[in-house]
Coordinates of C-alpha atoms in Angstrom, one line a residue:
X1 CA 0.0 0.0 0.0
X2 CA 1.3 3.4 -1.0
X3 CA 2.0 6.5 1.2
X4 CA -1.1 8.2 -0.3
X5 CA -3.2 5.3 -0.1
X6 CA -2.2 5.3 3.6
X7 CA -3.2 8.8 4.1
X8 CA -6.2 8.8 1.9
X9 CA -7.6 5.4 4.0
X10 CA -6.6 7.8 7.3
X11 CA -8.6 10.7 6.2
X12 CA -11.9 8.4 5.5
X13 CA -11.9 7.0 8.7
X14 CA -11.5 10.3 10.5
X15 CA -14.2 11.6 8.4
X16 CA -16.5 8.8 9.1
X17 CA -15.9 9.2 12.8
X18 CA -17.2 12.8 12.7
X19 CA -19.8 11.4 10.4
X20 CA -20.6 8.9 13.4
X21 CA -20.2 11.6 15.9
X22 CA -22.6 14.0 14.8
X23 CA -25.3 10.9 14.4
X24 CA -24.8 10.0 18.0
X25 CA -25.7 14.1 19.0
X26 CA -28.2 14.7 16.0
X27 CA -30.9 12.1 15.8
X28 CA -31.7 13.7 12.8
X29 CA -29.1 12.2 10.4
X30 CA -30.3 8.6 11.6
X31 CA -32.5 7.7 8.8
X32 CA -30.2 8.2 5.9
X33 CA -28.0 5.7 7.9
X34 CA -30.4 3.5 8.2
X35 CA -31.1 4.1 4.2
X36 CA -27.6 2.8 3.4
X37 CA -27.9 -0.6 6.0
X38 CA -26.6 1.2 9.3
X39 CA -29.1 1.6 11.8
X40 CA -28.8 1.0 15.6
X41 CA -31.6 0.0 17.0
X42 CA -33.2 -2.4 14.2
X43 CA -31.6 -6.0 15.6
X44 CA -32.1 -5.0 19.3
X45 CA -35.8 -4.2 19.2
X46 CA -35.8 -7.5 16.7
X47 CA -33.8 -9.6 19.2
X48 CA -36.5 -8.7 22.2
X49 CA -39.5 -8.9 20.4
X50 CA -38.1 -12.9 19.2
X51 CA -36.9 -13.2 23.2
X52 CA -40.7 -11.9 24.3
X53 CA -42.5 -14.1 22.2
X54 CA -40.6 -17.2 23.5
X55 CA -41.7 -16.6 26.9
X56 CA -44.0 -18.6 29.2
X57 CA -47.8 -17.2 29.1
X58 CA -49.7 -16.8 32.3
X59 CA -50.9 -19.8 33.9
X60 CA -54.7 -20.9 33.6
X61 CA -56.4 -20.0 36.8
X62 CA -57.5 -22.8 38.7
X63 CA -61.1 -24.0 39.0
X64 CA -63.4 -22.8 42.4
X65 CA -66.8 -24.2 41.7
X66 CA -67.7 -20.6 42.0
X67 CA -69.1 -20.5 38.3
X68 CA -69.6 -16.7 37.7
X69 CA -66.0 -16.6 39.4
X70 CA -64.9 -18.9 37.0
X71 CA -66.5 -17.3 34.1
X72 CA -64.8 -13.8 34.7
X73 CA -61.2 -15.6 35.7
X74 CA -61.8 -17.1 32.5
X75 CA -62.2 -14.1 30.8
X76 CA -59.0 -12.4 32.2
X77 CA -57.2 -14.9 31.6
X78 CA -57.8 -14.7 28.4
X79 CA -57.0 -10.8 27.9
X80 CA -53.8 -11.6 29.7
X81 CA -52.6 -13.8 27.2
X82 CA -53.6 -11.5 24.6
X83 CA -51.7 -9.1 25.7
X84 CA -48.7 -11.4 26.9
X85 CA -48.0 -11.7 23.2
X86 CA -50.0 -8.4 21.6
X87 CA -46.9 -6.5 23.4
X88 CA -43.7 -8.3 21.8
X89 CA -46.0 -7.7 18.2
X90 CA -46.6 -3.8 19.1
X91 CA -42.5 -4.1 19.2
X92 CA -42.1 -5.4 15.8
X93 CA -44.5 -2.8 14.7
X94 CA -42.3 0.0 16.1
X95 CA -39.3 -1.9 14.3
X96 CA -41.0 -0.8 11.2
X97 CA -41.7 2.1 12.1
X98 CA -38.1 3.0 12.5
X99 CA -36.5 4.2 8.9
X100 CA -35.0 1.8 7.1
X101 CA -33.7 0.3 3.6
X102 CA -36.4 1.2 1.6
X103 CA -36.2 -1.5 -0.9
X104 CA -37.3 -3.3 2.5
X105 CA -40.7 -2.0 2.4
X106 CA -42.4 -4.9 1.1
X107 CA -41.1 -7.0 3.6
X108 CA -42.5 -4.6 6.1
X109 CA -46.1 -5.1 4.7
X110 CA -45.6 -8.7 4.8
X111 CA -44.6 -8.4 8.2
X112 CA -47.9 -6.3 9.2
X113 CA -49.7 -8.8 7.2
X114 CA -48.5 -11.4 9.0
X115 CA -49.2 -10.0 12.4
X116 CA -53.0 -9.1 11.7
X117 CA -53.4 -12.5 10.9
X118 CA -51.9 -13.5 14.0
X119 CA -54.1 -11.2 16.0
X120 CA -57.0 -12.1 14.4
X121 CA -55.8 -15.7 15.0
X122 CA -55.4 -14.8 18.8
X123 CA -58.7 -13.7 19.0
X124 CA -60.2 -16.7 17.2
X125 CA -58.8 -19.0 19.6
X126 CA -58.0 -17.1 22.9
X127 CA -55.6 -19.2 25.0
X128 CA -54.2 -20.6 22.1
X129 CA -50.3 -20.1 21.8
X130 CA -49.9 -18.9 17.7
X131 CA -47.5 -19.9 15.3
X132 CA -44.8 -17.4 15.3
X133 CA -42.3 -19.0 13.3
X134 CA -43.0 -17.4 9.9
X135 CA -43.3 -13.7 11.4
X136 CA -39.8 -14.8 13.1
X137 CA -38.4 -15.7 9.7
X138 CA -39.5 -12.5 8.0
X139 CA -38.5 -10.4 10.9
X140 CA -34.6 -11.6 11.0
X141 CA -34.8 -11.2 6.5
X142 CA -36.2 -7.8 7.3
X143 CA -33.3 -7.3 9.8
X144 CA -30.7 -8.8 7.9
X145 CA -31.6 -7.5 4.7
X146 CA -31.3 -10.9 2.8
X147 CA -34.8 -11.7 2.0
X148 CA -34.2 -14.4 -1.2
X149 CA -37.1 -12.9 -2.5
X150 CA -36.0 -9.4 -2.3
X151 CA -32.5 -9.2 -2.8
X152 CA -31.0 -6.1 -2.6
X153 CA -29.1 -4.5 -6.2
X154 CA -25.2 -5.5 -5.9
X155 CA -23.5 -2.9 -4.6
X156 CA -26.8 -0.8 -3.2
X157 CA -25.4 -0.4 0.4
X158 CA -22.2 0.3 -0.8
X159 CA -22.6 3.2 -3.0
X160 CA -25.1 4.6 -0.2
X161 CA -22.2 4.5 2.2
X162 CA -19.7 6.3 -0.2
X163 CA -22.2 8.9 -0.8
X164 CA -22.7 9.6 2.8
X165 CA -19.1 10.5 2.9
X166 CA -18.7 11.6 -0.3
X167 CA -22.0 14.1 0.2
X168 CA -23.4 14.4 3.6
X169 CA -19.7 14.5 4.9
X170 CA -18.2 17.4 2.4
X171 CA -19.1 20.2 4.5
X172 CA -17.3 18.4 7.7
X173 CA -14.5 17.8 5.1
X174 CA -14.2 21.7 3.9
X175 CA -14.4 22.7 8.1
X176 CA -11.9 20.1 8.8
X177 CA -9.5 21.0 5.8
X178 CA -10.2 25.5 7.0
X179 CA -8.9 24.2 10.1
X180 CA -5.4 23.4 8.4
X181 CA -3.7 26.0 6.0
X182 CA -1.6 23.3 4.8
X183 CA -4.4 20.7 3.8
X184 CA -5.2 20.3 0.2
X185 CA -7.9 18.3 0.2
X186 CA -10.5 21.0 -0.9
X187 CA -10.0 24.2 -3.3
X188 CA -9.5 27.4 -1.1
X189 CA -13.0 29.0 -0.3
X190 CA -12.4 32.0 -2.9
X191 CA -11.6 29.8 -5.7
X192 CA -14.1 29.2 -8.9
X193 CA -12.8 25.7 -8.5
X194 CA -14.6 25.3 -5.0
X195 CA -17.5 26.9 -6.2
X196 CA -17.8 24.6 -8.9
X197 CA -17.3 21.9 -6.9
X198 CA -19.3 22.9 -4.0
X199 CA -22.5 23.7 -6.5
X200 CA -21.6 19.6 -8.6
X201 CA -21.8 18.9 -4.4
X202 CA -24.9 20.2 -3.8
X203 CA -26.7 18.9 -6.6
X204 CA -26.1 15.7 -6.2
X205 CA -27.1 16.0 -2.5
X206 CA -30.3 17.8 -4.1
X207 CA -31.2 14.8 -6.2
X208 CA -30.6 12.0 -3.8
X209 CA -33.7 12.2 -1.7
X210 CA -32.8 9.6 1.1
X211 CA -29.9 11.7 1.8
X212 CA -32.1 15.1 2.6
X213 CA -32.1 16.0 6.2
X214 CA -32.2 19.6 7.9
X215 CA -28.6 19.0 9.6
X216 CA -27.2 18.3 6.2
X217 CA -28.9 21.1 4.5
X218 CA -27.8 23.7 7.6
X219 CA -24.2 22.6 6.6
X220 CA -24.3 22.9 3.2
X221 CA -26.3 26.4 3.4
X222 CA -23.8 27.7 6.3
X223 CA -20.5 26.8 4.1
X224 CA -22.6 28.4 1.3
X225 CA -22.6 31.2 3.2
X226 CA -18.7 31.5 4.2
X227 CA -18.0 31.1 0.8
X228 CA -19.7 34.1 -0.3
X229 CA -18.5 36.0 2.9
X230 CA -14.8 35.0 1.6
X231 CA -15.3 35.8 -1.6
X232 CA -17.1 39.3 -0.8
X233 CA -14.2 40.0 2.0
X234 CA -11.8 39.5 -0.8
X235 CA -13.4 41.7 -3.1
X236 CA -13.5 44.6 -0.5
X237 CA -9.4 44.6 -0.8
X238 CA -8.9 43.7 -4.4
X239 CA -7.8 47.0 -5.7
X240 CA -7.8 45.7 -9.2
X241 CA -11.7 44.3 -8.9
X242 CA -12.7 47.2 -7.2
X243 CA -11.2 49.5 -10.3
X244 CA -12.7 47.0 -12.7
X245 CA -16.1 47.9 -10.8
X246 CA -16.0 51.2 -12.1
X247 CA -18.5 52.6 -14.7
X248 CA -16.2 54.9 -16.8
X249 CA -12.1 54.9 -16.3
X250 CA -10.0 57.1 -17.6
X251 CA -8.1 55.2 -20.7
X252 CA -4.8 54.1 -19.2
X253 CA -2.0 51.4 -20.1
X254 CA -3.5 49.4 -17.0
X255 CA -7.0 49.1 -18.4
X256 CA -6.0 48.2 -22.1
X257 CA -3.4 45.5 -19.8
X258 CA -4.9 44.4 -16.3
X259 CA -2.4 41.9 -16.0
X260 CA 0.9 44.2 -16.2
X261 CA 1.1 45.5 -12.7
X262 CA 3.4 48.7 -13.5
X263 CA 1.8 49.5 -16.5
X264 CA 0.6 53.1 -15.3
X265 CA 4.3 53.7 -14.1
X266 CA 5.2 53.1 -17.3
X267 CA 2.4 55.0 -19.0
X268 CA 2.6 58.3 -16.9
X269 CA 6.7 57.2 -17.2
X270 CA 6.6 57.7 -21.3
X271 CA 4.0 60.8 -21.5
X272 CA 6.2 63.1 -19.0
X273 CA 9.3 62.1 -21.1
X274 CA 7.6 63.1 -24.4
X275 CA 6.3 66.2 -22.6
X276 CA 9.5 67.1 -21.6
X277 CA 11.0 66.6 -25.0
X278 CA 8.3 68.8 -26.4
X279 CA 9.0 71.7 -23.8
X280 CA 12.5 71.4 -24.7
X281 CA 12.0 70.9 -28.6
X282 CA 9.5 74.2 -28.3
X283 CA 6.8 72.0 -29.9
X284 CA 4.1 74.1 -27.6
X285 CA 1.3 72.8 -29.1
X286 CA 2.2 68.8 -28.6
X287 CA 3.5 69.7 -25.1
X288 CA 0.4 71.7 -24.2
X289 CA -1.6 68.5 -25.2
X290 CA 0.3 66.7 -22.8
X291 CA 0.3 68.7 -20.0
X292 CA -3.3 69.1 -20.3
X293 CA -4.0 65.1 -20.7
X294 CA -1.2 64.8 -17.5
X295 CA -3.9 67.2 -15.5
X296 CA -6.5 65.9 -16.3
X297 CA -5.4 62.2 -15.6
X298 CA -4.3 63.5 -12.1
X299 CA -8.0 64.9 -11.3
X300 CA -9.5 61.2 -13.0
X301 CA -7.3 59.0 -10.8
X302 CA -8.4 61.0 -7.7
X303 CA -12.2 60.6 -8.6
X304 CA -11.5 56.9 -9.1
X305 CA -9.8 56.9 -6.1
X306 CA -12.4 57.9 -4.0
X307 CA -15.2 56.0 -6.1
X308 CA -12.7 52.9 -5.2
X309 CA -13.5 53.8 -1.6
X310 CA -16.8 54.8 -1.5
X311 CA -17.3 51.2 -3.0
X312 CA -14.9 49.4 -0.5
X313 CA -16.2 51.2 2.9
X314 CA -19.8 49.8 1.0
X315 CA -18.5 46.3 0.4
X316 CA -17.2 46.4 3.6
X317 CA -20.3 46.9 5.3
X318 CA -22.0 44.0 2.8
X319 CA -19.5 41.9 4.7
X320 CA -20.4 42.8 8.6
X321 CA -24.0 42.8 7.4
X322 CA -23.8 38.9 5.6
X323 CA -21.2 38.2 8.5
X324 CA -23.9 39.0 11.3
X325 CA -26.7 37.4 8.7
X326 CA -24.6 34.3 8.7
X327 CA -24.0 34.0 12.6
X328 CA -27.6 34.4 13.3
X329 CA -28.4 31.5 10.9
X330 CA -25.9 29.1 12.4
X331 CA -26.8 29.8 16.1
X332 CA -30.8 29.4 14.9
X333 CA -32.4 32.7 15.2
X334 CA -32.8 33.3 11.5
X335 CA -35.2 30.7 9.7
X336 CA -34.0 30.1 6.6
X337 CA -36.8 31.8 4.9
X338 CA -36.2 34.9 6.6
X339 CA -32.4 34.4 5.6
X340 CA -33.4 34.0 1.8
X341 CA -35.2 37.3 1.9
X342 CA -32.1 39.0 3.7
X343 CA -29.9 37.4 1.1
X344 CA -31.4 38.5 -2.2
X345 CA -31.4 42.2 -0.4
X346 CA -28.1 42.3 -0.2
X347 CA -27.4 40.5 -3.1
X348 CA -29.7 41.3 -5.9
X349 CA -27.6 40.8 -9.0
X350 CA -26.5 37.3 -7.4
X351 CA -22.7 37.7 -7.8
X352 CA -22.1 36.2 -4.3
X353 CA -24.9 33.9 -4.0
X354 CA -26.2 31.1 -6.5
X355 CA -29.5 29.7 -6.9
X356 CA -28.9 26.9 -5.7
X357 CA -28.4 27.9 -2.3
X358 CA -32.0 28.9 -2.1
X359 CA -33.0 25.6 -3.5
X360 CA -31.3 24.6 -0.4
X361 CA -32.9 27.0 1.8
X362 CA -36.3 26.0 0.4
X363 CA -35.6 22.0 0.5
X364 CA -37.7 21.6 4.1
X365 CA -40.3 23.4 6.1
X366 CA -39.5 25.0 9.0
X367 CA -41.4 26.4 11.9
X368 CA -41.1 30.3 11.4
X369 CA -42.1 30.8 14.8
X370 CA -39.3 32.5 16.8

């Protein structure tokens, strides 16, 4: 096994412990578990319902010669055993009541088939033990997953597990990977590669349906949200976006060549050497030119100047006001209605925030009630 292979084996398991961590404090994220084959309580509330039904019923009561006595002992004791084995069957109804494989759904009918017939069997012949033995068979398939009559597609549970890490586990992956500034496992925050990645992320997680669950959307909307945060704190101290965010700039080396940094030096460099020459060369006319296009560039770089920070005190305010948007969505104050409306406020033209993240934002309903 290689070094990366090593590391790469290392960094699943640590992400399917947080995986496992956050299903043991969010109850939540247990049904798309138990979607892909994983859930926890299944074969114990199986094992007790088989252990119930095995036990001894109550004991007939004995005779008096009292007859009306014997008639109502009678009676109880026939409700007792009724219920002696009506309560391990109320357990293997709240087995399937519990999420499970849903290609196991079938089974679960049978299985409610099976105990109605048994009930009705019960009350047929009251203080007659039943047959369980079929509704034990079904019951340990159902558990098991290995029904020969419903087998599962090759490679079903499988793929379910990789996509809960591959999926549901990318947000934990881009908060562990912030964590480190030397971890490469994601695309940094700013990056059009993350935000391609994070929307192909999200889509998927948007058309898997057994997957959907409020925690997993709250991640996905929150990194959504630190995403566009970064990218709008970034933007507030780009000095080059911020000039390219201006409507009319005065023509300049810089704006015909954005990528050559000291391309105004040189500009400004060139023009006050040829208006020098023309002073000297008493070509008045050419050097008047220039000194008036030297003045005016002067009074055009200080209005773009201040437009420059007139837009950056703005975009810095964008960023406290998404920064204190964002905190009150992760601590729960702001319903995520609410925090769609506040969005598209502060970002009508949609340059920070995509669609999808309202898709995400709309994918459950909430209680609006604060």
């Amino acid at each position: 096994m290689t070094g990366k292979s090593r590391a790469g084996g290392r960094s699943e398991w640590t992400l399917w412990r947080a995986l496992e961590e956050w299903r043991a404090k969010k109850r939540e994220l247990e049904p798309m578990f138990a979607a892909a084959g994983l859930g926890d309580e299944q074969e114990t509330l199986a094992n007790r319902a088989m252990v119930d039904l095995k036990r001894a019923p109550p004991t007939p009561p004995l005779v008096s010669g009292d007859t009306q006595r014997d008639i109502e002992e009678a009676r109880r004791y026939r409700e007792a055993y009724y219920r002696h084995f009506d309560e391990s069957l109320y357990k293997i109804e709240a087995l399937l009541r519990l999420p499970w494989v849903p290609e196991m759904e079938p089974l679960a009918e049978a299985i409610r088939g099976e105990i109605a017939m048994l009930r009705e069997w019960m009350t047929e012949h009251p203080g007659s033990r039943p047959d369980f033995g079929r509704l034990e068979a079904l019951v340990q398939h159902y558990v098991k997953l290995d029904h020969p009559e419903l087998p599962l597609p090759e490679g079903l549970l499988e793929g379910r597990r990789r996509a809960l890490m591959d999926i549901a586990g990318y947000p934990l992956l881009v908060q562990h990977a912030l964590k480190d500034p030397f971890n490469e496992a994601v695309p940094p925050l700013t990056s059009d590669a993350f935000r391609t990645e994070f929307d192909a992320r999200v889509q998927t997680y948007l058309d898997t349906a057994w997957l959907h669950s409020k925690v997993v959307t709250h991640w996905y909307a929150t990194l959504a949200l630190d995403a566009a945060l970064a990218r709008k704190k970034r933007d507030s101290t780009d000095r080059a976006r911020l000039a390219s965010l201006l409507r009319r700039r005065w023509p300049t080396l810089s704006v015909l060549l954005p990528g050559f940094e000291q391309a105004d030096q040189l500009w400004y460099l060139v023009l006050s050497g040829l208006t020098f020459f023309a002073l000297f060369a008493e070509w008045w006319i050419p050097a008047g030119l220039l000194v008036v296009w030297l003045s005016a560039s002067i009074g055009a770089h200080r209005r773009e100047k201040k437009e420059m920070e007139a837009r950056q005190a703005y975009l810095s305010t964008q960023v406290a006001t998404m920064k204190r948007m964002r905190d009150r969505f992760v601590s729960g104050v702001t319903q995520p209605d609410k925090l769609a409306f506040q969005l598209r406020q502060i970002d009508e033209g949609g340059e920070y925030v995509d669609d999808i993240l309202y898709r995400l934002l709309n994918l459950h309903t909430y209680d609006t009630e604060e």
